[in-house]
CSV table of C-alpha atoms and ligand atoms in Angstrom, one decimal:
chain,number,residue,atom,x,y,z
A,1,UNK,CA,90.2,99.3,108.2
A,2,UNK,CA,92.9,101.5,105.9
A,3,UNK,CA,91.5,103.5,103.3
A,4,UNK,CA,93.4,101.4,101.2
A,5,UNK,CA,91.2,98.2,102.4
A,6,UNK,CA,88.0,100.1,102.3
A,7,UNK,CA,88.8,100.7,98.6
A,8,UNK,CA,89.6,97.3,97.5
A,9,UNK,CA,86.6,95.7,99.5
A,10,UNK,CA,84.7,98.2,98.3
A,11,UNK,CA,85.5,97.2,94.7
A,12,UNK,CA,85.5,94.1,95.4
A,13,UNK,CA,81.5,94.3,96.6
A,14,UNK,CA,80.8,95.9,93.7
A,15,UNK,CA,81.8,92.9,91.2
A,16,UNK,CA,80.6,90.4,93.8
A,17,UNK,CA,78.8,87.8,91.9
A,18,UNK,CA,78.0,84.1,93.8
A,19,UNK,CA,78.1,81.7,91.0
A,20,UNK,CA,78.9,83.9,87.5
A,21,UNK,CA,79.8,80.6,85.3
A,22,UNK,CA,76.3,79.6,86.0
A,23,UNK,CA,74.4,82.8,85.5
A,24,UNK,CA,76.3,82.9,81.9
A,25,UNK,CA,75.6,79.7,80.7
A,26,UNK,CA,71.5,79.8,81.6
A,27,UNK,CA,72.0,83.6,79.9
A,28,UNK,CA,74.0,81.6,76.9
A,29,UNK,CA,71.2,79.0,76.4
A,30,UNK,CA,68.3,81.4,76.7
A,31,UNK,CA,69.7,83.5,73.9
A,32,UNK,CA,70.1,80.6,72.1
A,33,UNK,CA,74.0,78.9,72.1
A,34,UNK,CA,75.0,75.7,73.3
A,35,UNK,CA,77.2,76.4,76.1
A,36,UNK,CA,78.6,72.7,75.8
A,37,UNK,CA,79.6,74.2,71.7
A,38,UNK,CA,81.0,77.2,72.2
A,39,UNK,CA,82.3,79.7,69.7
A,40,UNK,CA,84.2,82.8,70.7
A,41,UNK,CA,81.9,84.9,69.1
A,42,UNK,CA,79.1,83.7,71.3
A,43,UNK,CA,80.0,85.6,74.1
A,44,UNK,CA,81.0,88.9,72.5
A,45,UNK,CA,77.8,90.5,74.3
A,46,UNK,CA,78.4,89.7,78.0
A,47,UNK,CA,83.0,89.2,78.0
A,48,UNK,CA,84.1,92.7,76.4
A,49,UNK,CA,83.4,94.1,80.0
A,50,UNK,CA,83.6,98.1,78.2
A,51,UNK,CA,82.8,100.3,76.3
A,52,UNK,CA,83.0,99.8,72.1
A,53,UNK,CA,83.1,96.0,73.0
A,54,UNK,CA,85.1,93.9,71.0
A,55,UNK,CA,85.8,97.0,68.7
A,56,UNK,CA,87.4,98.6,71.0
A,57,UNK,CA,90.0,95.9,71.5
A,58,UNK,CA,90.7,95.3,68.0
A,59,UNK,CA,91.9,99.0,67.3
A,60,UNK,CA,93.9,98.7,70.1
A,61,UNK,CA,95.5,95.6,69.5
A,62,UNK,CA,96.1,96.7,66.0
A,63,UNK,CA,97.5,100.1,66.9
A,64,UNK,CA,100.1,98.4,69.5
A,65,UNK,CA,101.0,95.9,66.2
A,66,UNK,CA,100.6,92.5,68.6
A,67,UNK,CA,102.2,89.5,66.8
A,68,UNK,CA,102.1,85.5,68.0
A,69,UNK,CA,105.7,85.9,69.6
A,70,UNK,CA,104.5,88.4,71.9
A,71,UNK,CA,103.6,87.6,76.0
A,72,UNK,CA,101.0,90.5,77.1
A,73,UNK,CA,99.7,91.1,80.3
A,74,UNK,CA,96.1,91.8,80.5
A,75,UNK,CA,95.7,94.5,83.6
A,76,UNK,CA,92.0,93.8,84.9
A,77,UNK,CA,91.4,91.4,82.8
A,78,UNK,CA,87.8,90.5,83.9
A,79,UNK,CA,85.9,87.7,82.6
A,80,UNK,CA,88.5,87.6,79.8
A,81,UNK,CA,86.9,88.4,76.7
A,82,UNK,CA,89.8,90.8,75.6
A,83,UNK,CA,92.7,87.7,76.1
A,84,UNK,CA,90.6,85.3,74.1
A,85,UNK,CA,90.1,87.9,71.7
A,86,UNK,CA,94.2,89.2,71.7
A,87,UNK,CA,95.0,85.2,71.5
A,88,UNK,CA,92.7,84.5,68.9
A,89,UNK,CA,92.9,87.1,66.4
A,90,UNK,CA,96.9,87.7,66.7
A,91,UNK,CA,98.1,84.1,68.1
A,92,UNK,CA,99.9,85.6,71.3
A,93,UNK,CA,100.2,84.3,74.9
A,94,UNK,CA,98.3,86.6,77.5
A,95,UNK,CA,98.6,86.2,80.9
A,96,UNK,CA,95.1,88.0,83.0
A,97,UNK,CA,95.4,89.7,86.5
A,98,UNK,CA,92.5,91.0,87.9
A,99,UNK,CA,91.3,91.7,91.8
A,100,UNK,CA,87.9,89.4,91.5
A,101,UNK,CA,88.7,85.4,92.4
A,102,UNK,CA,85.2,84.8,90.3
A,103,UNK,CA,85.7,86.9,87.6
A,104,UNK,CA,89.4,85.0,87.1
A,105,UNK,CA,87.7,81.5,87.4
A,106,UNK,CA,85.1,82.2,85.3
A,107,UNK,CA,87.7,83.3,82.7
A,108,UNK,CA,89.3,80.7,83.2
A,109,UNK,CA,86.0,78.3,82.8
A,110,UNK,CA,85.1,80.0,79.4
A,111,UNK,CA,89.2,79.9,78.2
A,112,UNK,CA,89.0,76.2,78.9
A,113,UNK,CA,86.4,75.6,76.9
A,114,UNK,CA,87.3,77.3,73.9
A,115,UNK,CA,90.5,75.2,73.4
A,116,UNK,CA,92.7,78.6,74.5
A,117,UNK,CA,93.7,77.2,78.0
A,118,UNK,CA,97.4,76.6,76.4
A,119,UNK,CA,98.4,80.5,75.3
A,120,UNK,CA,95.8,82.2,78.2
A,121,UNK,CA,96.0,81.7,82.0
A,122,UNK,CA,94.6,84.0,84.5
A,123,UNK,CA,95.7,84.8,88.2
A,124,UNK,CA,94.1,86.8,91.5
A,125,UNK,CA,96.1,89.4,92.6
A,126,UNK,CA,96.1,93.8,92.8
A,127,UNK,CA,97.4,95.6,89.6
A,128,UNK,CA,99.2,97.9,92.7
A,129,UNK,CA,101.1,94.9,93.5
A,130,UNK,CA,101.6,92.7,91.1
A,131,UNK,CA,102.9,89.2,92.0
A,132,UNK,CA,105.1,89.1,88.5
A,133,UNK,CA,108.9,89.4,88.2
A,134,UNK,CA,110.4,92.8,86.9
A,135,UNK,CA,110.6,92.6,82.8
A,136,UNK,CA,108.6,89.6,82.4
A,137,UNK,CA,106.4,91.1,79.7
A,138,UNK,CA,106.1,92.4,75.7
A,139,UNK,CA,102.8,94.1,76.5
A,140,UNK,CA,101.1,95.9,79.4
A,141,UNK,CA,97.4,95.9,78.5
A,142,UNK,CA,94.6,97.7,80.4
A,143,UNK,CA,91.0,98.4,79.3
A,144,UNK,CA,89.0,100.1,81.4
A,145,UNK,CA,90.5,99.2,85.1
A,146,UNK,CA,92.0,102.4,86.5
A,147,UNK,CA,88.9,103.9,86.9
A,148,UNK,CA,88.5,101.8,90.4
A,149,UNK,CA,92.4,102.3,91.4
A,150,UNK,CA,93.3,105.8,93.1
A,151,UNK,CA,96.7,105.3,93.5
A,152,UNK,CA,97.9,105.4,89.6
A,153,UNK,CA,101.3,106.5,90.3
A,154,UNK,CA,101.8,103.1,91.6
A,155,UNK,CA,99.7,101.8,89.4
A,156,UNK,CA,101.6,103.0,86.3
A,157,UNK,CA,105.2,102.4,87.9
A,158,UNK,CA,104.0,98.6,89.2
A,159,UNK,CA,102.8,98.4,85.3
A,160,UNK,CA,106.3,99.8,84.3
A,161,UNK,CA,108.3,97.3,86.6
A,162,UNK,CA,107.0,94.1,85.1
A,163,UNK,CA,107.0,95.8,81.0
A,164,UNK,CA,110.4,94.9,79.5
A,165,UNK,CA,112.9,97.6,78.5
A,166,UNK,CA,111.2,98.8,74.5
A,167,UNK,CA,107.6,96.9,75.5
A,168,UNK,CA,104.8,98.7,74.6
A,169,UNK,CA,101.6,99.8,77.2
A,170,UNK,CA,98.5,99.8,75.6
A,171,UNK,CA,95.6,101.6,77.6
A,172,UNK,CA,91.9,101.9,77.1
A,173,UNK,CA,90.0,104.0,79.9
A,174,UNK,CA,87.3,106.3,80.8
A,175,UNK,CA,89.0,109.5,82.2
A,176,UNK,CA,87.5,112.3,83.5
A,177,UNK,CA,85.7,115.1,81.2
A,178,UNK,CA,85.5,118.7,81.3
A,179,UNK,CA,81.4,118.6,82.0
A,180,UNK,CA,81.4,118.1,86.1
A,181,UNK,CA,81.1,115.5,88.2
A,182,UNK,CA,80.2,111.7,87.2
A,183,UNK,CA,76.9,110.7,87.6
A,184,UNK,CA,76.1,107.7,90.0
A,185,UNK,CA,75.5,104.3,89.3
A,186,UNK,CA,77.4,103.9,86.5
A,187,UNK,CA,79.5,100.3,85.8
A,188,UNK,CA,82.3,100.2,87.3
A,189,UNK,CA,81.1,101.8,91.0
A,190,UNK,CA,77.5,102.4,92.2
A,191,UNK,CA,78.8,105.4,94.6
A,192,UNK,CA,81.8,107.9,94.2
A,193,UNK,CA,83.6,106.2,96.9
A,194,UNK,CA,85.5,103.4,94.3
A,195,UNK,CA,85.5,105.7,91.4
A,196,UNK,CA,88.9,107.8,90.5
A,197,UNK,CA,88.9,109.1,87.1
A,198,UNK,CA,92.2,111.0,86.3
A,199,UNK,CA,92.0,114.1,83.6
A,200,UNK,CA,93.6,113.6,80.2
A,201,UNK,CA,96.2,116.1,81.6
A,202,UNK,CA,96.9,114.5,84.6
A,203,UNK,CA,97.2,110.7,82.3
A,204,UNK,CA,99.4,112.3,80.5
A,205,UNK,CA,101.6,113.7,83.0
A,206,UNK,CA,101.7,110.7,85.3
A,207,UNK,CA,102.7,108.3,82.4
A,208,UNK,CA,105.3,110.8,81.2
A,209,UNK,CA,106.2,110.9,85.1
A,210,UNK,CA,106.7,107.0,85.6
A,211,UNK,CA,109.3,107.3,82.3
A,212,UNK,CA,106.7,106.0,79.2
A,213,UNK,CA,106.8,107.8,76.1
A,214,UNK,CA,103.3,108.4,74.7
A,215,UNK,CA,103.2,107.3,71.2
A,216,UNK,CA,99.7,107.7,70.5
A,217,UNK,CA,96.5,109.6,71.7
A,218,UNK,CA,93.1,109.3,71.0
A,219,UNK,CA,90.1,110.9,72.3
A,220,UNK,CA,87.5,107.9,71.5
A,221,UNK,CA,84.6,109.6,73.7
A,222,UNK,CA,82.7,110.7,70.3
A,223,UNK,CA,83.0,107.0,68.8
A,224,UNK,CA,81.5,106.3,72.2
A,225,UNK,CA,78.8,108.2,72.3
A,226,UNK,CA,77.8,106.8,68.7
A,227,UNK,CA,78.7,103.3,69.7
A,228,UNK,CA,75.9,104.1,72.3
A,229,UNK,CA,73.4,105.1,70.1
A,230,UNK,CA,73.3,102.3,68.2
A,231,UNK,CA,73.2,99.7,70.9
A,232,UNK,CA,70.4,101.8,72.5
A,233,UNK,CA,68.3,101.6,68.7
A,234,UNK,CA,69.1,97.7,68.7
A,235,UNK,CA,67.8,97.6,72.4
A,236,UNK,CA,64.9,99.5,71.0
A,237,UNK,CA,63.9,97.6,67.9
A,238,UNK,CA,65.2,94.2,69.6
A,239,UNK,CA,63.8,94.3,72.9
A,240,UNK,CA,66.1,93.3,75.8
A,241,UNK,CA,69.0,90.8,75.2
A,242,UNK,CA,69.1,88.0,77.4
A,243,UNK,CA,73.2,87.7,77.1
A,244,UNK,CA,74.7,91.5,78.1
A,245,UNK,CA,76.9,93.2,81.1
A,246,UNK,CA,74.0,93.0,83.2
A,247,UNK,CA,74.8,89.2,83.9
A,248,UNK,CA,77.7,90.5,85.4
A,249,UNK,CA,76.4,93.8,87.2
A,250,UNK,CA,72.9,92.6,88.1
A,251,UNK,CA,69.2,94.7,87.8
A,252,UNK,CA,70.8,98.0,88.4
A,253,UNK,CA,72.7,98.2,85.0
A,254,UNK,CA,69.9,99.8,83.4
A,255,UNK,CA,70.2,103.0,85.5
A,256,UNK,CA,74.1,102.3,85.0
A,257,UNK,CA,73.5,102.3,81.1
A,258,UNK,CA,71.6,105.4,82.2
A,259,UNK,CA,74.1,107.8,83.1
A,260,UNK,CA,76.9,106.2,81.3
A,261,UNK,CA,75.4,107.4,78.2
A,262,UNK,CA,74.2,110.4,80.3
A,263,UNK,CA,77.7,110.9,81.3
A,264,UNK,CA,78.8,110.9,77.8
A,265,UNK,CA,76.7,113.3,76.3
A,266,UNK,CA,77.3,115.6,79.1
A,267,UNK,CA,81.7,115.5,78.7
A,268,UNK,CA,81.4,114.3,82.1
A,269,UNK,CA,83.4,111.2,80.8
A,270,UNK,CA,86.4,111.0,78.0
A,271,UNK,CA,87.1,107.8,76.7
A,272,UNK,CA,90.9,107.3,75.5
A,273,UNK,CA,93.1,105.3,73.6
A,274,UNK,CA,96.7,105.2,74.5
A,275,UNK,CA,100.0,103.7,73.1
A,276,UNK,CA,102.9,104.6,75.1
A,277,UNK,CA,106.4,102.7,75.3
A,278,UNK,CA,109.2,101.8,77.8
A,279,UNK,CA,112.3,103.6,76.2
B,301,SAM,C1,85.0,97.2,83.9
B,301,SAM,S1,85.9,95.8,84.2
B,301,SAM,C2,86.9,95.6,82.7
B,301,SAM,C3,87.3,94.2,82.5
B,301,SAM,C4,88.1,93.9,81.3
B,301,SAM,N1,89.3,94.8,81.2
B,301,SAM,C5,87.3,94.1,80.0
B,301,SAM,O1,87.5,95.2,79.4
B,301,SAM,O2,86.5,93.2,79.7
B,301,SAM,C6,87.1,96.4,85.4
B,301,SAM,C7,87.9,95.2,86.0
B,301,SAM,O3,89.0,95.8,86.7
B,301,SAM,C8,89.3,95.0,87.8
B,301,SAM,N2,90.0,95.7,88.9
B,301,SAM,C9,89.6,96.8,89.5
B,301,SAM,N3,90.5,97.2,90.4
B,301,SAM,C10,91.6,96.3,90.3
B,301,SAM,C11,92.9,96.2,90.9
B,301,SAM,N4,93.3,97.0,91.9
B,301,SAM,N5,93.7,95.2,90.5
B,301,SAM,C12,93.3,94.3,89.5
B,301,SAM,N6,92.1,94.4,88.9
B,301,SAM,C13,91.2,95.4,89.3
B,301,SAM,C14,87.9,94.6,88.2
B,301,SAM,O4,87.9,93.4,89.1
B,301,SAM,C15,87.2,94.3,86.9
B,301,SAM,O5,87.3,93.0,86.5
């Protein structure tokens, strides 16, 4: 097996998940919903697969000024919570790509049932190799998906190809920090062998590289760490939710929570939010 392979089945173990739709909806009832009467809001918990939650893809949506005439393309899109979110709140159509056949038809499931299945559709494919013609979108949207992708040159000049001449590129990820290595599980790999953070000066320089113009920059890792905090006091004063990320990741996400926040405190993580255009 290539390197390449090893990678992407290494990933792909790592979001494995037999039957996700079902897991969600038993999590759904015991906190309470009626997964037959769904609201958007409902799943807020467990479909913002990052950190800051839905927060974090408001400010970015607002920053990249989305409006409803606008087709984005949602670069690991995951079990869809930002599309529903982008298609709700600013009326756009969103298209979702991500590596994991479950997580796309479980998107798909939950987009279905909120009535969004006519602006949102989701396929299966690589972000290196995405099976999309060259200009065919407004918006190149990523949270939190390059992470588990070593090859961002390609990455970032497949994300280029498909973004239309003066479309914007909206990124939200966890880079590297200045603290030292990353500490192991954390949620998106559970060994250093699918886990390639890039430096804020090496972002910079690839995206500059591939022809973007960076907009805007900001350093979110502080935000982060306070967006932590106060999950961690809820967890505290709540007790455990029955509807979170760990529906997704399964009984090791407390150790993930662990060192994500460890990570944090430590610099060994920087959390960043990017606007960037095709000239
Ligand atoms: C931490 S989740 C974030 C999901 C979503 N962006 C969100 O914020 O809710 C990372 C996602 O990236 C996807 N992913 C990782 N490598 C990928 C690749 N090469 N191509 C497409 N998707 C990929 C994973 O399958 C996973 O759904």
């Amino acid at each position: 097996m290539s390197s390449f392979d090893s990678i992407q089945s290494g990933v792909q173990e790592h979001y494995r998940h037999r039957d996700l739709a079902t897991a969600i909806f038993a999590a759904l009832t015991a906190a309470g919903k009626d997964p037959d009467n769904l609201r958007p809001e409902d799943l807020a918990p467990v479909d913002e697969f990052h950190i800051r939650g839905r927060q974090a893809t408001l400010d970015l949506a607002r920053l990249a000024r989305l409006t409803d005439t606008m087709h984005i393309l949602d670069v690991g899109s995951g079990i869809g919570g930002p599309s529903r979110r982008l298609a709700l709140e600013f009326g756009c159509r969103v298209t979702g790509l991500d590596l994991i056949a479950e997580y796309c038809r479980v998107a798909q499931i939950l987009t279905d049932r909120l009535g969004l299945a006519d602006r949102i559709s989701y396929r299966q494919g690589n972000a290196l190799d995405m099976p999309f013609d060259d200009a065919s979108f407004d918006v190149v949207w990523t949270q939190h998906t390059a992470m588990n992708i070593p090859d961002k040159p390609q990455l970032y000049a497949e994300m280029w190809r498909v973004l239309r001449p003066g479309g914007t590129l909206a990124i939200d990820d966890v880079l590297a920090g200045s603290g030292g290595p990353v500490h192991f599980p954390v949620p998106w790999a559970r060994e250093p062998s699918i886990s390639f953070l890039a430096s804020p000066d090496e972002m910079c320089f690839m995206l500059e590289e591939t022809g973007f113009e960076i907009l805007s920059w900001r350093d979110t890792t502080v935000l982060s760490r306070e967006w932590f905090r106060a999950v961690l006091q809820k967890m505290q004063d709540k007790g455990p939710f029955p509807l979170g990320v760990h529906v997704l990741l399964g009984p090791d996400f407390q150790a993930m929570t662990r060192n994500l926040v460890r990570n944090l405190e430590e610099n060994r993580i920087a959390l960043i939010e990017i606007l960037a255009c095709k000239p």
